[in-house]
Coordinates of C-alpha atoms in Angstrom, one line a residue:
M158 CA 13.9 -13.1 3.4
Q159 CA 14.4 -10.8 0.8
E160 CA 11.1 -10.3 -0.8
T161 CA 11.8 -8.6 -4.0
L162 CA 15.0 -11.1 -4.7
W163 CA 13.1 -14.2 -4.0
I164 CA 10.2 -13.3 -6.4
E165 CA 12.3 -12.2 -9.1
R166 CA 14.5 -15.5 -8.5
F167 CA 12.0 -18.3 -7.9
I168 CA 8.2 -17.0 -8.5
R169 CA 8.7 -14.8 -11.6
P170 CA 10.1 -17.9 -13.8
L171 CA 6.6 -19.6 -13.0
V172 CA 4.3 -17.0 -14.5
R173 CA 3.2 -17.5 -17.9
A174 CA -0.2 -15.5 -18.2
S175 CA 0.0 -12.4 -20.3
G176 CA -2.4 -10.7 -17.7
A177 CA 0.1 -11.0 -15.0
H178 CA 2.6 -8.4 -16.4
G179 CA 5.3 -10.4 -15.4
L180 CA 4.5 -9.6 -11.7
R181 CA 5.6 -6.1 -12.2
D182 CA 2.5 -4.6 -11.0
D183 CA 0.0 -5.1 -7.8
V184 CA -2.9 -6.6 -10.0
A185 CA -3.4 -8.8 -12.7
V186 CA -5.9 -8.9 -15.7
L187 CA -8.1 -11.9 -15.7
S188 CA -8.3 -14.0 -18.7
A189 CA -12.1 -14.3 -18.5
G190 CA -14.0 -11.2 -18.9
D191 CA -13.1 -7.5 -20.0
A192 CA -11.1 -5.3 -17.8
T193 CA -11.5 -7.6 -14.7
I194 CA -8.6 -7.4 -12.4
V195 CA -7.5 -9.2 -9.4
T196 CA -4.8 -8.6 -6.5
M197 CA -4.3 -10.6 -3.1
D198 CA -2.7 -9.5 0.2
T199 CA -1.5 -11.6 3.1
L200 CA -1.7 -10.3 7.1
V201 CA 0.7 -12.2 9.5
E202 CA 0.3 -11.4 13.3
G203 CA 3.6 -9.9 14.4
V204 CA 4.6 -8.9 11.0
H205 CA 1.5 -6.6 9.8
F206 CA -0.3 -6.2 12.8
L207 CA 0.2 -6.1 16.6
P208 CA -1.0 -9.1 18.6
T209 CA -2.8 -6.6 20.7
D210 CA -4.6 -5.0 17.8
P211 CA -8.5 -5.5 18.2
L212 CA -9.4 -8.1 15.6
D213 CA -12.4 -6.0 14.2
T214 CA -9.6 -3.4 13.1
V215 CA -7.5 -6.3 11.7
G216 CA -10.2 -7.5 9.6
Q217 CA -11.0 -3.8 8.1
K218 CA -7.2 -3.5 7.6
L219 CA -7.0 -7.1 5.5
V220 CA -10.0 -5.5 3.3
R221 CA -8.6 -2.0 2.8
V222 CA -4.9 -3.3 1.9
N223 CA -6.6 -5.0 -0.9
V224 CA -9.0 -2.3 -1.7
S225 CA -6.3 0.1 -2.2
D226 CA -4.6 -1.8 -5.0
I227 CA -7.9 -2.0 -6.8
L228 CA -8.5 1.5 -6.5
A229 CA -4.9 2.6 -7.6
K230 CA -5.4 1.1 -11.0
G231 CA -8.6 2.8 -11.9
A232 CA -11.0 0.0 -10.7
R233 CA -13.5 -0.5 -8.2
P234 CA -13.7 -3.7 -6.0
S235 CA -16.3 -6.5 -7.2
E236 CA -15.7 -9.8 -5.3
A237 CA -13.5 -11.2 -2.4
L238 CA -12.1 -14.8 -1.7
L239 CA -10.9 -15.2 2.3
S240 CA -8.4 -17.5 3.7
I241 CA -8.3 -17.5 7.7
A242 CA -5.7 -19.6 9.4
W243 CA -7.2 -19.4 12.7
P244 CA -5.1 -19.9 16.2
R245 CA -6.7 -23.1 18.0
A246 CA -6.5 -21.0 21.5
R247 CA -8.5 -18.2 20.1
S248 CA -12.2 -18.0 21.1
E249 CA -15.1 -17.8 18.9
A250 CA -16.0 -14.2 20.0
K251 CA -12.6 -13.3 18.9
F252 CA -13.5 -14.8 15.5
A253 CA -16.8 -13.0 15.4
D254 CA -14.9 -9.8 15.9
L255 CA -12.4 -10.4 13.1
V256 CA -15.4 -11.4 10.7
G257 CA -17.5 -8.5 12.0
G258 CA -14.5 -5.9 10.7
I259 CA -14.2 -7.9 7.2
G260 CA -18.0 -7.4 6.9
R261 CA -18.4 -3.8 7.7
D262 CA -15.6 -3.0 5.4
L263 CA -16.5 -5.1 2.5
D264 CA -20.0 -3.6 2.8
Q265 CA -18.5 -0.2 2.8
F266 CA -16.2 -0.7 -0.3
E267 CA -19.1 -2.5 -2.1
A268 CA -17.5 -6.0 -2.4
A269 CA -19.1 -9.3 -2.1
L270 CA -17.6 -12.3 -0.6
I271 CA -18.0 -15.4 -2.6
G272 CA -15.8 -17.8 -0.8
G273 CA -12.8 -18.9 0.7
D274 CA -10.9 -21.3 3.4
L275 CA -10.7 -21.3 7.2
V276 CA -8.1 -23.9 8.9
A277 CA -7.0 -24.3 12.5
T278 CA -3.3 -23.3 13.4
P279 CA -0.9 -23.3 16.4
G280 CA -0.5 -19.9 15.3
P281 CA 0.1 -17.0 14.3
L282 CA -3.1 -15.6 13.1
T283 CA -2.6 -15.5 9.3
L284 CA -5.4 -14.0 6.7
T285 CA -5.2 -13.7 2.9
M286 CA -7.8 -11.8 0.9
T287 CA -8.2 -12.0 -2.9
I288 CA -10.2 -9.2 -4.5
T289 CA -11.3 -8.7 -8.0
G290 CA -11.9 -5.3 -9.3
S291 CA -14.0 -3.9 -12.3
G292 CA -11.8 -1.4 -14.5
L293 CA -13.3 2.0 -15.3
K294 CA -11.1 1.8 -18.6
A295 CA -9.9 -1.1 -21.1
E296 CA -6.8 -1.1 -19.3
P297 CA -5.8 -1.1 -15.9
V298 CA -3.5 1.9 -14.8
R299 CA -0.2 0.1 -14.3
R300 CA 3.0 1.2 -12.6
S301 CA 4.7 1.3 -16.0
G302 CA 3.1 4.0 -17.9
G303 CA 5.2 7.2 -16.5
R304 CA 7.2 9.2 -18.8
P305 CA 10.3 11.8 -18.0
G306 CA 8.9 15.0 -17.1
Q307 CA 5.5 13.9 -15.6
G308 CA 4.3 15.0 -12.2
V309 CA 4.2 12.5 -9.3
F310 CA 1.3 13.1 -7.1
V311 CA -0.1 11.4 -3.9
N312 CA -3.5 11.6 -2.3
G313 CA -3.7 12.2 1.5
E314 CA -1.3 12.3 4.3
I315 CA 1.9 10.4 4.5
G316 CA 3.2 8.8 7.9
W317 CA 0.0 7.8 9.7
G318 CA 1.1 4.1 9.5
G319 CA 4.4 4.8 11.4
L320 CA 3.1 7.3 13.9
G321 CA 0.0 5.0 14.7
L322 CA 2.1 2.2 15.2
R323 CA 4.1 3.8 17.5
A324 CA 1.0 4.9 19.3
A325 CA -0.3 1.3 19.3
M326 CA 2.8 -0.1 20.8
T327 CA 2.9 2.4 23.6
G328 CA -0.5 2.6 24.3
T329 CA -1.1 6.2 23.8
A330 CA -2.9 8.4 21.7
P331 CA -5.6 5.8 20.7
E332 CA -7.2 8.0 17.6
I333 CA -3.4 8.0 16.3
A334 CA -3.1 4.4 16.8
R335 CA -6.2 3.7 14.9
R336 CA -4.8 5.4 11.9
Y337 CA -2.4 2.6 11.8
R338 CA -4.9 0.0 12.5
V339 CA -7.7 1.1 9.9
P340 CA -5.6 3.1 7.3
D341 CA -7.6 5.6 5.3
I342 CA -7.7 4.8 1.8
G343 CA -9.9 7.3 0.4
P344 CA -13.3 7.1 -0.9
L345 CA -14.2 4.7 -3.7
E346 CA -14.9 7.6 -6.2
I347 CA -10.7 8.1 -6.1
A348 CA -10.9 5.2 -8.9
Q349 CA -12.5 7.5 -11.4
T350 CA -10.1 10.2 -10.8
I351 CA -7.1 7.8 -11.3
A352 CA -8.7 6.4 -14.5
E353 CA -9.1 9.8 -16.0
F354 CA -5.6 11.3 -15.1
A355 CA -3.1 8.8 -14.0
T356 CA -0.4 7.7 -16.5
A357 CA 1.0 5.4 -13.7
S358 CA -0.3 4.5 -10.1
M359 CA 0.3 2.4 -7.4
D360 CA -0.7 2.3 -3.5
I361 CA 2.0 3.2 -0.7
S362 CA 2.3 0.1 1.3
D363 CA 6.2 0.1 1.8
G364 CA 6.8 3.6 2.4
L365 CA 6.7 6.8 0.2
L366 CA 10.4 6.9 -0.9
M367 CA 10.5 3.0 -1.7
D368 CA 7.4 2.9 -3.6
A369 CA 8.1 6.2 -5.4
K370 CA 11.5 4.6 -6.8
R371 CA 9.5 1.4 -7.5
L372 CA 6.9 3.3 -9.6
A373 CA 9.3 5.4 -11.5
A374 CA 11.6 1.9 -12.1
A375 CA 8.7 0.4 -13.5
S376 CA 8.3 3.1 -15.8
E377 CA 12.1 3.0 -16.8
C378 CA 12.5 6.5 -15.3
G379 CA 14.2 8.0 -12.0
V380 CA 12.1 10.3 -9.9
E381 CA 13.1 13.6 -7.9
M382 CA 11.1 14.3 -4.9
E383 CA 10.9 17.7 -3.0
L384 CA 10.2 16.5 0.5
S385 CA 8.9 19.9 1.7
R386 CA 6.0 19.3 -0.6
V387 CA 4.9 16.0 0.8
P388 CA 1.8 16.3 2.9
L389 CA 2.6 14.7 6.3
A390 CA 0.6 13.1 9.0
K391 CA 2.7 15.3 11.5
P392 CA 3.9 18.6 9.9
T393 CA 7.6 19.2 10.8
E394 CA 10.7 21.2 9.3
T395 CA 13.0 18.4 10.9
L396 CA 14.4 16.2 8.2
D397 CA 14.9 13.3 9.9
E398 CA 11.2 13.3 11.1
I399 CA 10.2 14.0 7.5
L400 CA 11.9 11.1 6.5
A401 CA 10.8 8.8 9.2
Q402 CA 7.3 9.4 8.2
C403 CA 8.3 9.0 4.4
T404 CA 9.8 5.5 5.0
S405 CA 7.6 3.7 7.7
G406 CA 5.2 2.5 5.4
D407 CA 1.6 1.0 5.8
D408 CA 0.0 4.3 4.5
Y409 CA -2.2 2.8 1.6
R410 CA -2.3 6.1 0.1
I411 CA -2.1 6.3 -3.6
L412 CA 0.9 7.6 -5.7
I413 CA 0.4 8.5 -9.4
S414 CA 2.0 10.1 -12.5
A415 CA 0.3 12.6 -14.5
P416 CA 1.3 15.6 -16.7
S417 CA 3.4 17.9 -14.5
G418 CA 1.1 21.0 -13.4
T419 CA -2.1 18.9 -13.8
P420 CA -4.4 20.0 -11.3
V421 CA -5.6 16.2 -10.0
P422 CA -8.4 16.7 -7.8
G423 CA -7.7 15.2 -4.1
F424 CA -3.9 14.8 -5.1
T425 CA -0.8 17.0 -4.4
Q426 CA 2.3 17.1 -6.7
I427 CA 5.5 15.9 -4.7
G428 CA 7.9 15.4 -7.4
T429 CA 8.6 14.7 -11.3
L430 CA 9.9 11.7 -13.2
T431 CA 13.3 12.0 -14.7
E432 CA 15.3 10.4 -17.3
S433 CA 18.1 9.7 -14.8
L434 CA 17.3 6.5 -13.0
G435 CA 17.2 6.5 -9.1
L436 CA 15.8 8.5 -6.5
T437 CA 16.9 12.1 -6.0
L438 CA 15.7 13.9 -2.8
R439 CA 15.7 17.4 -2.3
F440 CA 14.7 19.5 0.8
Q441 CA 14.0 23.4 0.9
N442 CA 15.6 23.4 -2.6
T443 CA 18.6 21.6 -1.5
Q444 CA 19.8 18.2 -2.6
I445 CA 19.9 15.7 0.0
N446 CA 21.2 12.1 0.4
P447 CA 18.7 9.4 0.5
P448 CA 18.3 7.5 3.7
A449 CA 20.0 4.0 3.9
T450 CA 16.6 2.3 4.2
L451 CA 13.6 3.7 1.9
G452 CA 10.9 1.7 3.7
F453 CA 9.7 -1.5 5.3
E454 CA 11.6 -4.6 4.2
H455 CA 10.1 -8.2 5.1
R456 CA 13.2 -9.1 7.1
S457 CA 13.3 -6.1 9.2
G458 CA 10.3 -6.4 11.8
I459 CA 6.9 -5.2 12.4
K460 CA 5.4 -3.3 9.3
G461 CA 4.9 0.4 9.8
S462 CA 8.1 0.7 12.4
D463 CA 11.1 3.0 11.5
S464 CA 13.4 0.5 10.2
R465 CA 16.2 3.0 9.6

């Protein structure tokens, strides 16, 4: 499945509501209520998490991949809808583990469950959550607000998703595996920082390079990135290892644009938006060719893996 192409060809023509912003963003503005946004994500066993992942961590991840979208718009989570397609062969105890993880993180991120759906299935386990958010200003911070010359910033370290997946698959370094299973998306207070400083914003789900290019394209810009400035989960001077961490995805950190040189609390400037379209990479002040694969594609296997 070519996700972007199929959305463009089949789904986008169905969209009529102005608040959907032509499906060019991660959230929509609801027609009822001021500055209320909504997002939805689905996790599928074998694609977005491993069959061996503890189900409480799967529940936490489901909440966090949604909350990161809300925070990236300069909003705080409000209410949640939950849909579970539960494999018939799984036990009630396993279901309790899953729901326990969901409940803990809904509490942590101050979101209230208001309904949903539960169905039995032969498998795989499939989870969908919809979360609404309350904007901290009149309009959410879209992907499309960046301008040439503005800086590109990221909060937190990049690469834990890929490193953690490798640890989970090999059964080594459980503390690193947990970084993949329960991504650190930052505190709720990051929403205020984004509302105050960001001109464009999105969470990093499919890989830093791919999502930086997406943010720039939505803003009708290109992006030039200095790889040696990227805060990495595993610091290294080896270019291949840097690119692996910047393309593996599943980090759920937040990428923003803001006036270049602005000290944005909790963020590191890693590049600049440009008038020339596309992605330009530099490493130690030398321009390099981007890798053939910039991030996760939904036809390429388990999310977070190095698909290059």
